[in-house]
Coordinates of C-alpha atoms in Angstrom, one line a residue:
M1 CA 0.0 0.0 0.0
R2 CA 1.3 3.4 -0.8
P3 CA 2.2 5.7 2.2
A4 CA -0.3 8.4 1.1
A5 CA -3.1 5.8 0.9
A6 CA -2.2 4.4 4.3
L7 CA -2.2 7.8 5.9
L8 CA -5.6 8.5 4.4
L9 CA -7.0 5.2 5.9
I10 CA -5.5 6.0 9.3
A11 CA -6.9 9.5 9.2
V12 CA -10.4 8.2 8.3
F13 CA -10.1 5.6 11.2
L14 CA -9.1 8.3 13.7
A15 CA -11.5 10.9 12.5
G16 CA -14.5 9.5 14.2
C17 CA -18.1 9.2 13.0
V18 CA -19.4 12.3 11.4
G19 CA -23.1 12.8 11.4
T20 CA -24.6 11.2 8.3
S21 CA -28.0 9.9 7.7
L22 CA -28.1 6.2 7.2
S23 CA -30.8 4.6 5.1
D24 CA -33.0 1.7 6.2
E25 CA -31.3 -0.5 3.6
P26 CA -29.7 -3.7 4.9
N27 CA -26.0 -3.9 5.1
S28 CA -24.3 -4.9 1.9
G29 CA -22.7 -7.9 3.7
P30 CA -21.5 -9.1 7.1
C31 CA -19.8 -7.0 9.7
P32 CA -16.1 -7.4 10.2
K33 CA -15.0 -10.1 12.6
V34 CA -14.0 -8.8 16.1
F35 CA -11.7 -10.6 18.5
V36 CA -9.4 -10.1 21.4
L37 CA -5.7 -10.7 20.4
E38 CA -4.8 -13.8 22.4
E39 CA -1.5 -12.6 23.8
A40 CA -3.1 -9.2 24.8
V41 CA -6.2 -10.5 26.5
R42 CA -4.8 -10.0 30.0
F43 CA -2.0 -8.3 31.8
V44 CA -0.3 -8.5 35.2
E45 CA 1.7 -5.6 36.5
F46 CA 4.1 -6.4 39.3
N47 CA 5.7 -4.1 41.9
G48 CA 9.4 -5.1 41.7
D49 CA 11.2 -7.9 39.9
E50 CA 9.7 -10.8 41.8
R51 CA 6.7 -12.5 40.0
T52 CA 4.5 -13.7 42.9
L53 CA 0.9 -13.2 43.9
E54 CA 2.1 -10.9 46.7
T55 CA 4.0 -8.6 44.3
V56 CA 1.0 -8.0 41.9
A57 CA 0.1 -4.4 41.7
F58 CA -2.6 -4.5 39.0
S59 CA -4.0 -7.1 36.7
G60 CA -6.7 -7.1 34.0
E61 CA -8.6 -9.2 31.5
I62 CA -10.8 -8.4 28.6
T63 CA -13.9 -10.5 29.3
D64 CA -15.9 -9.8 26.1
V65 CA -15.9 -7.9 22.9
R66 CA -18.8 -7.1 20.5
L67 CA -19.0 -5.2 17.2
S68 CA -22.0 -3.7 15.4
C69 CA -21.7 -2.1 12.0
R70 CA -23.6 -0.3 9.3
Y71 CA -22.9 0.1 5.6
Y72 CA -24.6 -0.1 2.3
A73 CA -24.0 1.0 -1.3
D74 CA -20.5 2.6 -1.3
I75 CA -20.5 4.2 2.2
P76 CA -17.6 3.3 4.5
I77 CA -18.2 0.6 7.2
R78 CA -19.1 2.5 10.4
S79 CA -18.6 0.2 13.4
Q80 CA -19.1 0.4 17.1
V81 CA -16.9 -1.8 19.4
E82 CA -17.9 -2.6 23.0
I83 CA -15.2 -4.0 25.2
D84 CA -15.8 -5.5 28.7
F85 CA -12.9 -5.2 31.2
E86 CA -12.2 -6.5 34.7
I87 CA -9.3 -4.8 36.4
G88 CA -7.8 -6.0 39.7
R89 CA -5.9 -4.2 42.4
G90 CA -3.4 -6.5 43.9
P91 CA -1.6 -6.5 47.3
A92 CA 1.4 -4.6 46.0
A93 CA -0.6 -1.7 44.5
E94 CA 0.4 1.7 45.9
E95 CA -2.2 3.8 44.0
M96 CA -6.0 3.9 43.9
V97 CA -6.1 4.8 40.2
Y98 CA -4.6 2.8 37.4
D99 CA -4.2 4.3 33.9
L100 CA -5.3 1.4 31.6
T101 CA -4.2 1.5 28.0
Y102 CA -5.8 -0.7 25.3
F103 CA -5.9 -0.7 21.5
V104 CA -8.3 -1.2 18.7
A105 CA -6.8 -2.2 15.3
V106 CA -8.3 -2.8 11.9
T107 CA -6.8 -5.3 9.5
R108 CA -7.5 -6.9 6.2
T109 CA -8.6 -10.5 7.1
D110 CA -5.4 -12.3 8.2
R111 CA -3.2 -9.7 6.5
D112 CA -2.2 -6.1 6.7
L113 CA -2.7 -3.7 9.5
I114 CA -4.8 -0.8 8.2
A115 CA -5.1 1.3 11.4
K116 CA -4.5 1.1 15.1
E117 CA -5.4 3.5 17.9
E118 CA -4.6 3.3 21.6
F119 CA -7.0 4.5 24.3
T120 CA -6.2 5.3 28.0
V121 CA -8.9 5.2 30.7
P122 CA -8.3 5.9 34.4
V123 CA -9.6 3.0 36.5
R124 CA -10.5 4.2 40.0
F125 CA -10.7 1.8 42.9
R126 CA -12.6 2.5 46.1
R127 CA -11.1 1.7 49.5
N128 CA -11.0 -2.1 49.9
E129 CA -12.2 -2.6 46.3
R130 CA -10.2 -5.4 44.6
V131 CA -11.9 -5.6 41.2
V132 CA -13.5 -3.0 38.9
S133 CA -15.7 -4.2 36.0
F134 CA -16.7 -1.7 33.2
K135 CA -17.5 -1.4 29.5
E136 CA -15.9 0.9 27.0
D137 CA -17.7 1.9 23.8
I138 CA -15.6 2.9 20.7
N139 CA -18.1 4.5 18.3
R140 CA -15.7 5.7 15.7
V141 CA -14.2 2.7 13.9
I142 CA -14.6 3.7 10.2
I143 CA -13.3 1.4 7.5
P144 CA -13.3 2.8 4.0
R145 CA -14.4 0.6 1.1
F146 CA -13.0 1.5 -2.3
D147 CA -15.6 -0.6 -4.0
P148 CA -19.3 -1.2 -3.0
D149 CA -18.7 -4.9 -3.5
I150 CA -16.2 -5.1 -0.7
S151 CA -18.0 -6.4 2.4
G152 CA -17.1 -6.2 6.1
G153 CA -16.1 -9.9 5.9
N154 CA -12.9 -8.7 4.3
F155 CA -11.8 -7.0 7.5
E156 CA -11.1 -7.8 11.2
V157 CA -11.1 -5.7 14.3
A158 CA -8.7 -6.7 17.0
V159 CA -8.6 -5.4 20.5
G160 CA -6.2 -5.9 23.4
F161 CA -4.2 -4.4 26.2
A162 CA -1.2 -2.2 25.2
L163 CA 1.5 -4.4 26.9
T164 CA 5.2 -4.0 27.6
Q165 CA 7.6 -6.6 26.1
R166 CA 7.9 -8.1 29.6
Q167 CA 4.1 -8.5 29.9
V168 CA 3.9 -10.1 26.5
I169 CA 6.6 -12.6 27.5
F170 CA 4.8 -13.3 30.8
N171 CA 1.5 -13.9 28.9
R172 CA 3.2 -16.2 26.4
A173 CA 4.6 -18.3 29.3
G174 CA 1.0 -19.2 30.2
V175 CA 1.4 -18.3 33.9
S176 CA -1.9 -17.6 35.7
L177 CA -2.1 -15.8 39.0
K178 CA -5.6 -15.9 40.5
F179 CA -6.6 -14.1 43.6
P180 CA -8.7 -16.0 46.1
E181 CA -12.4 -15.0 46.2
A182 CA -13.1 -12.4 48.9

């Protein structure tokens, strides 16, 4: 893909939904597939170098993801992604607020990355609160179609936590740290 075309696609993705009237026509085809990237579905943040339950500061998991879309004729695919999160505050946490960063990316099915955007949301814990569950709605995923015959089935939307290299290695190792039920 030419750099100018890639920049245009990214600009359209990041621009957000602009008010347009949508007809009552059915979608031209299926919505893009949405999924959580396997190695970015969870994170554990430790306080210090030791990797034990006692040194966990924060942890999180994406528990569900949903996508709805709308397109017909030659209009772009306008999608909304809903992501459910559970974020835990461990015994080594020193703060009551955690700045959670996650991403939403659009790809051609099993191929090229078209666009990716990161989002940061502050997660606030009340005193003695160990887990916070919440939902984020991303209403501005717009996928241009250069031909009205191109369906949403040609694209995928991946979501996940923005992880450090060390967190990715930890996730790939398959280690699971579970807190006992309160």
